[in-house]
mmCIF file of C-alpha atoms and ligand atoms in Angstrom:
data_model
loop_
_atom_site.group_PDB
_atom_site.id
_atom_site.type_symbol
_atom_site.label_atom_id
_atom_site.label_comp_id
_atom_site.label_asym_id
_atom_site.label_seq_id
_atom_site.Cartn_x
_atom_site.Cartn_y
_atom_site.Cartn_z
ATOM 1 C CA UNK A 1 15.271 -8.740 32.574
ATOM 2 C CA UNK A 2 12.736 -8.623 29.955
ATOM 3 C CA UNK A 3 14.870 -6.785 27.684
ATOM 4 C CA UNK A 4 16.878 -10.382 27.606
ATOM 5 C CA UNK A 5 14.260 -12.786 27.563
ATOM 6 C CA UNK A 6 12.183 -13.971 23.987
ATOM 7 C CA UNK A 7 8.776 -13.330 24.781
ATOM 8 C CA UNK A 8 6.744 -13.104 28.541
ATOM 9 C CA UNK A 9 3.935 -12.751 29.564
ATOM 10 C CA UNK A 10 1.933 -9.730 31.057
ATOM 11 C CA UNK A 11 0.068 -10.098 34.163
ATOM 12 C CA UNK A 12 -3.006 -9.742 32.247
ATOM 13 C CA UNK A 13 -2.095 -12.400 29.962
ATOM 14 C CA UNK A 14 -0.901 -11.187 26.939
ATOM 15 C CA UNK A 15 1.964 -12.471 25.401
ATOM 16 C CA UNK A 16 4.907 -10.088 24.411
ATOM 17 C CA UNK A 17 7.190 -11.654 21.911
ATOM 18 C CA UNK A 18 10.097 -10.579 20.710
ATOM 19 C CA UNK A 19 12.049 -7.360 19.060
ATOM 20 C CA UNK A 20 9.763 -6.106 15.812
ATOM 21 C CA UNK A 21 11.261 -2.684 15.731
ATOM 22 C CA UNK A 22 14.473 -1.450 16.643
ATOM 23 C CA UNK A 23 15.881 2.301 16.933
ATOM 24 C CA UNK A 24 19.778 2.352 16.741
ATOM 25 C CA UNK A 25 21.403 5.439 17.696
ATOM 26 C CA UNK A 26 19.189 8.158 15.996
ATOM 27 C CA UNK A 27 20.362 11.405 15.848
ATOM 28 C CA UNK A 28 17.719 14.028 14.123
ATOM 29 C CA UNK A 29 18.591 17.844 13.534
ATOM 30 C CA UNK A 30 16.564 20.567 12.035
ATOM 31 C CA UNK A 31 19.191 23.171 11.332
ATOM 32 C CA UNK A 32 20.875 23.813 14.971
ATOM 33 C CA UNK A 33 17.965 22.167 16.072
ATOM 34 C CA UNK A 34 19.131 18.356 17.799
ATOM 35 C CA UNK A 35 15.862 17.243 18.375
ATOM 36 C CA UNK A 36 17.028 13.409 18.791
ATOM 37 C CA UNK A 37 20.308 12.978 20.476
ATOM 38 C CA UNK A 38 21.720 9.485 19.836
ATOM 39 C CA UNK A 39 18.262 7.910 20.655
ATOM 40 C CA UNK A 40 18.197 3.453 21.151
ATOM 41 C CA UNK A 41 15.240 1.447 21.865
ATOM 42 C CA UNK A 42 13.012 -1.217 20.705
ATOM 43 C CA UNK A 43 9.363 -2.229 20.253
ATOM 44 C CA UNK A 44 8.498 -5.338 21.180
ATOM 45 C CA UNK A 45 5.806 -8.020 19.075
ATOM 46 C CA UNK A 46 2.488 -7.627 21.043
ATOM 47 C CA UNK A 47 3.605 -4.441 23.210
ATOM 48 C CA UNK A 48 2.053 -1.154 24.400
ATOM 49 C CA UNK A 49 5.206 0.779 24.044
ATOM 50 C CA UNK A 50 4.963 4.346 25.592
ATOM 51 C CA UNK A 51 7.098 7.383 24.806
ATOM 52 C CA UNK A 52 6.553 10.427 27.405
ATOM 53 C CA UNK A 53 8.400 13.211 28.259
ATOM 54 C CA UNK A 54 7.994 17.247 28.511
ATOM 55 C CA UNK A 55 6.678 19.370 25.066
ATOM 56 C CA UNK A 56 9.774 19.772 22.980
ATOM 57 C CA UNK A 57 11.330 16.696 24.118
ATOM 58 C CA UNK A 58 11.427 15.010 20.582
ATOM 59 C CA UNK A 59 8.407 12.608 20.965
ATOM 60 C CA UNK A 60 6.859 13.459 18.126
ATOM 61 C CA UNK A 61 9.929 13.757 15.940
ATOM 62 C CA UNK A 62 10.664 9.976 16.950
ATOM 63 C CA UNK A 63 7.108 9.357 15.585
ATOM 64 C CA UNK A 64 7.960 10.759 12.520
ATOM 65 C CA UNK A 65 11.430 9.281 12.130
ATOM 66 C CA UNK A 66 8.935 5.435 13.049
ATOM 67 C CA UNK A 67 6.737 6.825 10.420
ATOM 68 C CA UNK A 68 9.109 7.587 7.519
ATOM 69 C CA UNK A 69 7.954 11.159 7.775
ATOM 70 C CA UNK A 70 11.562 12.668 8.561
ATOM 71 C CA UNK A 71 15.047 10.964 7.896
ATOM 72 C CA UNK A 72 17.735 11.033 10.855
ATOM 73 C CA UNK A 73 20.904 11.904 10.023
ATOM 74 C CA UNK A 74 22.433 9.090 12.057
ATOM 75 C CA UNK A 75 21.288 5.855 13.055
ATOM 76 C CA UNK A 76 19.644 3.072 12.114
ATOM 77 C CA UNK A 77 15.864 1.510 11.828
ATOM 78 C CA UNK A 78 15.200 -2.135 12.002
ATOM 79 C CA UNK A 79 12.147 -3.648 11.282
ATOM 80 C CA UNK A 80 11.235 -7.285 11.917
ATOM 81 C CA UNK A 81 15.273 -8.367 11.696
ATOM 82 C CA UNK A 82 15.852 -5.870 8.500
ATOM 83 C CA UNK A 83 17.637 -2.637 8.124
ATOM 84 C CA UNK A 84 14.472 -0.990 6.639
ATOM 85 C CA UNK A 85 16.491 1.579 3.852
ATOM 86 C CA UNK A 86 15.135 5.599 3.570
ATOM 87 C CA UNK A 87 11.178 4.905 3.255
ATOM 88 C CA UNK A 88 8.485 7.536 2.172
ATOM 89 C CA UNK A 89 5.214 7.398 4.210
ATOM 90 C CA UNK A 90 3.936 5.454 1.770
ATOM 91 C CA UNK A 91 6.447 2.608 1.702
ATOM 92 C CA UNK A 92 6.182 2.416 5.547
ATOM 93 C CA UNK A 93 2.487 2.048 5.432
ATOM 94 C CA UNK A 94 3.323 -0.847 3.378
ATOM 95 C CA UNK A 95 5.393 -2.410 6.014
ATOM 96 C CA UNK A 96 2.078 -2.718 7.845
ATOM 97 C CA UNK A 97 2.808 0.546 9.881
ATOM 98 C CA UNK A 98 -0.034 3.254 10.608
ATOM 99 C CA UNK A 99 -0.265 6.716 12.390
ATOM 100 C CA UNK A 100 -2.664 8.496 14.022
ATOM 101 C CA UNK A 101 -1.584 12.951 13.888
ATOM 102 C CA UNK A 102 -0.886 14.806 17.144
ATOM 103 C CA UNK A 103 -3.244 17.649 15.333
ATOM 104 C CA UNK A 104 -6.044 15.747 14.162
ATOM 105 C CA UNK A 105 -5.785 15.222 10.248
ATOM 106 C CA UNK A 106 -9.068 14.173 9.237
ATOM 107 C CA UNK A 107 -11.220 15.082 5.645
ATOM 108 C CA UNK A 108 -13.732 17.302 7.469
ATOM 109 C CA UNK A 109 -16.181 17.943 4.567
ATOM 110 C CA UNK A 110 -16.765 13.805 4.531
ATOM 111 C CA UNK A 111 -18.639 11.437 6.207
ATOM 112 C CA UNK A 112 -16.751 9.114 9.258
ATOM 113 C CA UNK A 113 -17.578 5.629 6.606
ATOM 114 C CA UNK A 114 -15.220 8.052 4.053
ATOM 115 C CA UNK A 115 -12.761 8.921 6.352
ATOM 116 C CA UNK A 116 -12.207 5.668 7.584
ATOM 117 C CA UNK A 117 -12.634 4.728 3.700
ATOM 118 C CA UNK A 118 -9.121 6.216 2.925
ATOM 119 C CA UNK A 119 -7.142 4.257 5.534
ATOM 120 C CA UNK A 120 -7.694 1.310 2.906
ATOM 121 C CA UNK A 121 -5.916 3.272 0.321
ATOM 122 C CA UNK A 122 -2.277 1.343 1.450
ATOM 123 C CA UNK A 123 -4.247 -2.124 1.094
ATOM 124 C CA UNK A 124 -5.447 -1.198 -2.899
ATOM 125 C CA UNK A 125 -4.047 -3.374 -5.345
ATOM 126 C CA UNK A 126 -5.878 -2.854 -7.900
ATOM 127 C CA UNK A 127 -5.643 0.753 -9.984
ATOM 128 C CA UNK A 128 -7.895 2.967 -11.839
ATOM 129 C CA UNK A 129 -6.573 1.067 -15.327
ATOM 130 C CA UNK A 130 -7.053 -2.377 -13.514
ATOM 131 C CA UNK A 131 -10.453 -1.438 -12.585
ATOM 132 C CA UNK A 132 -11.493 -0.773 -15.843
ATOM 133 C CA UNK A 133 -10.460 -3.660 -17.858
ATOM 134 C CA UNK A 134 -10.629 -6.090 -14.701
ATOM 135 C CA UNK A 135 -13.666 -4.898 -12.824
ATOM 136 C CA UNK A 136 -14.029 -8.315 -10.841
ATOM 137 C CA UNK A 137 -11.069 -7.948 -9.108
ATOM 138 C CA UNK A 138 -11.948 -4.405 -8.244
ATOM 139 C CA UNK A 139 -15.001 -4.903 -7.304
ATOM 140 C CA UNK A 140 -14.089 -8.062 -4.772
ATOM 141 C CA UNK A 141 -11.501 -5.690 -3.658
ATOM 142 C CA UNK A 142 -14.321 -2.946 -2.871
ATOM 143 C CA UNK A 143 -16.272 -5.838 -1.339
ATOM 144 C CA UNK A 144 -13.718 -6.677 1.000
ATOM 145 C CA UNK A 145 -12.814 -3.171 1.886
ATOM 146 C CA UNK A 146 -16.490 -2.086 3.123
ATOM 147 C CA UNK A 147 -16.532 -5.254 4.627
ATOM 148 C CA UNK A 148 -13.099 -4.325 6.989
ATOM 149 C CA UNK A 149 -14.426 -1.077 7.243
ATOM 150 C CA UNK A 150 -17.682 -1.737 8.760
ATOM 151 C CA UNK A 151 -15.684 -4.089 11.485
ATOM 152 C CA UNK A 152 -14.009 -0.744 12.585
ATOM 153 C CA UNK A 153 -17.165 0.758 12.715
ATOM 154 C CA UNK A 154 -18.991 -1.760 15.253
ATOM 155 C CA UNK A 155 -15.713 -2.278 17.318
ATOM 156 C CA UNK A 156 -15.263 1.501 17.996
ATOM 157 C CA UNK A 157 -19.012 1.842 18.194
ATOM 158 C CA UNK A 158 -19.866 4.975 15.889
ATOM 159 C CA UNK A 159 -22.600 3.141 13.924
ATOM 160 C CA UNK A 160 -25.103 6.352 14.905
ATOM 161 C CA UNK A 161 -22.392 8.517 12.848
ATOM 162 C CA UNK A 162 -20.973 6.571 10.058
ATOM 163 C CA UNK A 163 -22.673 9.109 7.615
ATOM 164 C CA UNK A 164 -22.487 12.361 9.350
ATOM 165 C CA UNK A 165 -19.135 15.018 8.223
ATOM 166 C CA UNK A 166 -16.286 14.211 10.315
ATOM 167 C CA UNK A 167 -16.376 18.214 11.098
ATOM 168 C CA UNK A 168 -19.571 18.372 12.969
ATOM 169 C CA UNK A 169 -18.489 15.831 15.758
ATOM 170 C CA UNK A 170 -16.911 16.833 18.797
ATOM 171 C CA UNK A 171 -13.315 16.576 19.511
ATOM 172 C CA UNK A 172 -13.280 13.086 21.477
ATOM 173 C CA UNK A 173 -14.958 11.474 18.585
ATOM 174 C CA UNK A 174 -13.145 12.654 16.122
ATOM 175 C CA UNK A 175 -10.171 11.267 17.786
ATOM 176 C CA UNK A 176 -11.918 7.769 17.626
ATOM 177 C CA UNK A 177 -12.352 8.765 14.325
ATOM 178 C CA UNK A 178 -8.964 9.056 13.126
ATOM 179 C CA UNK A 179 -8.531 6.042 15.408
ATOM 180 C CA UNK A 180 -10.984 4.037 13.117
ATOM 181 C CA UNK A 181 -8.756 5.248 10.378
ATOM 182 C CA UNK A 182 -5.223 3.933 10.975
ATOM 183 C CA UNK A 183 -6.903 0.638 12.026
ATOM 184 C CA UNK A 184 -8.262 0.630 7.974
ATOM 185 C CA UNK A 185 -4.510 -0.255 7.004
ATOM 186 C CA UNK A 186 -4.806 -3.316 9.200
ATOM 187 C CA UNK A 187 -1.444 -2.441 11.131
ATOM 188 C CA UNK A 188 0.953 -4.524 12.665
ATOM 189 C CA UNK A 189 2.354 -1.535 14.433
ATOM 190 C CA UNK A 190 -0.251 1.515 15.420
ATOM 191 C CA UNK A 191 1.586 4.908 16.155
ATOM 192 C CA UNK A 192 -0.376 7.071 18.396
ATOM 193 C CA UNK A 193 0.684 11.044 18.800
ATOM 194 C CA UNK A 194 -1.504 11.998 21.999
ATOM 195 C CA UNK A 195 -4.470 9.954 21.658
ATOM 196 C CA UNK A 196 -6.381 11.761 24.608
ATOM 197 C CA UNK A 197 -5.195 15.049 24.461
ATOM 198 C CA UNK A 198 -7.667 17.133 25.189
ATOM 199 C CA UNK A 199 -10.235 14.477 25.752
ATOM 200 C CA UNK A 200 -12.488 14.795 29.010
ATOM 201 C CA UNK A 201 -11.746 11.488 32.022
ATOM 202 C CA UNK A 202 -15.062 9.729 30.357
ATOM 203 C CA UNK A 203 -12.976 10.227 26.789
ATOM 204 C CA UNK A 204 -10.114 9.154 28.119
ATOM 205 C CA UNK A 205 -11.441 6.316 29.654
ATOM 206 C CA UNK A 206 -13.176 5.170 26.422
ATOM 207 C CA UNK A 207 -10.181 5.814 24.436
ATOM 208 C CA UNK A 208 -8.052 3.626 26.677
ATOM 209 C CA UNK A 209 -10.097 1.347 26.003
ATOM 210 C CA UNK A 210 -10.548 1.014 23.031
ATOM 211 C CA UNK A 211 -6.509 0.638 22.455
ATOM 212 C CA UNK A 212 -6.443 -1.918 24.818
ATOM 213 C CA UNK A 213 -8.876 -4.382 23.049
ATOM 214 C CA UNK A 214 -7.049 -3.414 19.450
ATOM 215 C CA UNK A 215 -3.664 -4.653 21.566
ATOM 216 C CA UNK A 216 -5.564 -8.014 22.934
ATOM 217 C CA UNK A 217 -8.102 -8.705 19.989
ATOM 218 C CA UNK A 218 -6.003 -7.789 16.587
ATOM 219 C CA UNK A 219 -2.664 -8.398 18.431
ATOM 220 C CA UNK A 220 -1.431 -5.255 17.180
ATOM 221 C CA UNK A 221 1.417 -3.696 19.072
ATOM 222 C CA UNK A 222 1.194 0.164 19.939
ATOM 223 C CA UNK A 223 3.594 2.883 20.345
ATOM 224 C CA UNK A 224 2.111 5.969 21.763
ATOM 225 C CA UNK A 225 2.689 9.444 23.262
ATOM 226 C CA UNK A 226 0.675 10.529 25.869
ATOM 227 C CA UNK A 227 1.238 13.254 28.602
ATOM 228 C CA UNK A 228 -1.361 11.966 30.809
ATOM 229 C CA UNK A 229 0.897 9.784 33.579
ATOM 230 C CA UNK A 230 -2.045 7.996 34.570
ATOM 231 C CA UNK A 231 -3.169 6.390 31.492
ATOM 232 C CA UNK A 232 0.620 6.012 30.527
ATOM 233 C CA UNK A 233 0.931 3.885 33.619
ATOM 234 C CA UNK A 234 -2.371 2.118 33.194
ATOM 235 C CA UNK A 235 -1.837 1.118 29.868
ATOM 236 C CA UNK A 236 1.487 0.641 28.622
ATOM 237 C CA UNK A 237 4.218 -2.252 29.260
ATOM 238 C CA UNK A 238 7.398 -0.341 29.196
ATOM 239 C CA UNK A 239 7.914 3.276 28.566
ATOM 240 C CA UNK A 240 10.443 5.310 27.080
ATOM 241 C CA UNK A 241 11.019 8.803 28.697
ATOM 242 C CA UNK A 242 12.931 11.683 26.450
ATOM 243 C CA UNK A 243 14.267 15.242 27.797
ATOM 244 C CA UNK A 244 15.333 17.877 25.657
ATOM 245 C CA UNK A 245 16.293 15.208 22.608
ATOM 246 C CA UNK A 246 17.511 12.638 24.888
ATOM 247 C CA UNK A 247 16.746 9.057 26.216
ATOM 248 C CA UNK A 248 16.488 9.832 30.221
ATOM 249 C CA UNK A 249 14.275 6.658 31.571
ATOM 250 C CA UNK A 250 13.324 3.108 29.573
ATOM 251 C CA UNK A 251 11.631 -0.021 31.212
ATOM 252 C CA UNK A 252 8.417 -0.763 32.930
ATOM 253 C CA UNK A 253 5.993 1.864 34.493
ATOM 254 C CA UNK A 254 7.625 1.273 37.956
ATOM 255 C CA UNK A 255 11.014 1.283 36.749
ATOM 256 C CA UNK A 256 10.657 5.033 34.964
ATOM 257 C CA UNK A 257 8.617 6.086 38.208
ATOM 258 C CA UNK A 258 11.306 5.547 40.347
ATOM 259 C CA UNK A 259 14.102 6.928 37.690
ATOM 260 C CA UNK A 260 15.506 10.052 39.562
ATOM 261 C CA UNK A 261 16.417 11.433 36.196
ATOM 262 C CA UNK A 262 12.613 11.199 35.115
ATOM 263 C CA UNK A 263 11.442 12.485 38.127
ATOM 264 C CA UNK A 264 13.667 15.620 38.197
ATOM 265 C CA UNK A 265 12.814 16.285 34.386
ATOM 266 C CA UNK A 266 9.109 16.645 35.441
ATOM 267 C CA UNK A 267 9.642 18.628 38.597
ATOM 268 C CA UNK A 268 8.277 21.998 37.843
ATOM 269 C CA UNK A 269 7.119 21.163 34.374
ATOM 270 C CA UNK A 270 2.943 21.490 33.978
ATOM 271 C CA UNK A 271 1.431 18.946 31.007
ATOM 272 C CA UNK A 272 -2.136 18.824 29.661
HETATM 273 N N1 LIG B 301 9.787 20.230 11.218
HETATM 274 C C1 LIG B 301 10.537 20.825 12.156
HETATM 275 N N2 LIG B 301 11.362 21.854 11.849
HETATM 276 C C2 LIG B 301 12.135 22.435 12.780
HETATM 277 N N3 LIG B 301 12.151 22.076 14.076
HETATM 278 C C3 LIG B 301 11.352 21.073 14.449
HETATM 279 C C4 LIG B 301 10.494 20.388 13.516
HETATM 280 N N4 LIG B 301 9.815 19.424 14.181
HETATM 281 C C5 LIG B 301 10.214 19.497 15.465
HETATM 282 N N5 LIG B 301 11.137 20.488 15.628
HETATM 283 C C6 LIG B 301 11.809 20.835 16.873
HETATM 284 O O1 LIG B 301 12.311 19.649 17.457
HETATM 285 C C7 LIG B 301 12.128 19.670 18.855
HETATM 286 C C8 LIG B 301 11.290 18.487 19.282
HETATM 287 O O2 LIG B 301 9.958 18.673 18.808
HETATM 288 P P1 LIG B 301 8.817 17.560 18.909
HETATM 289 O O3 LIG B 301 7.627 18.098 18.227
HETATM 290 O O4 LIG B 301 9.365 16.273 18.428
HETATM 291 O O5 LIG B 301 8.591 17.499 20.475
HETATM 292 P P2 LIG B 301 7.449 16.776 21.331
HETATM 293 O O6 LIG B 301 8.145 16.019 22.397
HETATM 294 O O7 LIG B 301 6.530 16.035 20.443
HETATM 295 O O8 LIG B 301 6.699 18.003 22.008
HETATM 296 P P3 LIG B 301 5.138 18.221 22.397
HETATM 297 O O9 LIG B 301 4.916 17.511 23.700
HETATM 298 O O10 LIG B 301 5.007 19.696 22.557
HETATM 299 O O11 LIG B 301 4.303 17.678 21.283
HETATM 300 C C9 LIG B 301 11.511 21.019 19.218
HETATM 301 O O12 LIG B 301 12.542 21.909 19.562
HETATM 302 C C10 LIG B 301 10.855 21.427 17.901
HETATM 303 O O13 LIG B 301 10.788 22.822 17.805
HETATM 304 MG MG1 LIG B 302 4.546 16.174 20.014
#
């Protein structure tokens, strides 16, 4: 039913509006390699969109093909009622799209303020040349760029280490880190490759969080992997479920828990 309808509203009492980004029959190979098979669904304005399903299934591939980082060979991307054309990175960034890594991709020689620094780099207008002759401009742009910046900072609550290397903090906060980074770009969409892998129940709990109150407070919608079931379930409104390339299980949390094809593709199969 919600599939049909405009926009709802959760049970918590956000409101879900309509289609923002739509996956049309995406087929991606490497080689012999299908690792999409004739994939469709859509992301929803205002959603926690899941994707789960057992390692090799394609979820991160889908990320990428979201991201702009790989091209499918069939199918088409809509964004916000457009066919969105082959995008670099870059370009999709543009489109108000960000990405956290499944393998954490952060400058480990700089500080967290730096590393969060460079998720501005898609907002900069102005350029080196600009700068020089216009400094104003640059410098308002600066202004305003600390000043987002620091926001990150207090909401993910790493004031005590906005100076210290990114590569002397442990794992979990590094994770916030990278977080703190994609939020920099001021996305309407946040892609999330296994937020809490790895991450101990308090880190996971934090984490959680922390994605639910950039959902309710900036509105942005999320699309994330995550192998944990219990957080998937906690936290998302509808979930998509791949196996070996394909689409096996989409709709709410109860409706993939009770999908016989879901269950049977996780019978047997250990996740961490
Ligand atoms: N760049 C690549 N070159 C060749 N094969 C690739 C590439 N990226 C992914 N694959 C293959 O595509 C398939 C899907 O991989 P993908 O990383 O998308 O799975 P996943 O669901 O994210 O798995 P995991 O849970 O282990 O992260 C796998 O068979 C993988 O080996
Ligand atoms: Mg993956």
């Amino acid at each position: 039913m919600k599939d049909t309808v405009d926009s709802y509203v959760t049970a918590d009492g956000r409101t879900i509006g309509g289609v923002m980004m739509e996956m049309k029959n995406i087929t991606l190979r490497f080689g012999g390699v299908v690792a999409i098979k004739d994939i469709s669904f859509d992301i929803r304005e205002g959603e926690i969109r899941a994707i789960i399903g057992p390692n090799g299934a394609g979820k991160s591939s889908m990320l990428n093909v979201i991201s702009g980082f790989y091209h499918p060979q069939e199918g088409e991307v809509w964004f916000r009622g457009q066919r969105r054309p082959s995008m670099r990175p870059y370009q999709v960034a543009r489109l108000g799209i960000a990405r956290t890594f499944q393998n954490i991709a952060l400058f480990e020689g700089m500080s967290v303020l730096d590393n969060i620094m460079t998720g501005r780099l898609t907002q900069m207008k102005s350029n080196i040349i600009q700068q020089a002759i216009w400094w104003g401009a640059a410098e308002k742009e600066e202004t305003a760029n600390r000043e987002r910046v620091e926001r990150i900072i207090d909401f993910l609550e790493i004031q005590a280490i906005r100076k210290t290397p990114v590569g002397r903090l442990p794992y979990g906060l590094k994770k916030r880190v990278e977080l703190g980074r994609a939020l920099a770009a001021e996305p309407k969409l946040l892609l999330l490759d296994e937020p809490m892998a790895g991450m101990n129940v308090e880190e996971k709990e934090d984490m959680s969080r922390y994605i639910l109150d950039v959902n309710d407070e900036f509105g942005t919608t999320v699309a994330l992997i995550e192998h944990d079931m219990g957080v998937v379930m906690d936290l998302s409104d509808r979930v998509v479920v791949m196996d070996y390339g394909k689409k096996i299980g989409d709709g709410t949390p109860d409706e993939v828990r009770n999908n016989q094809d879901v269950i049977d593709a996780y019978l047997g199969v250990s996740h961490d």
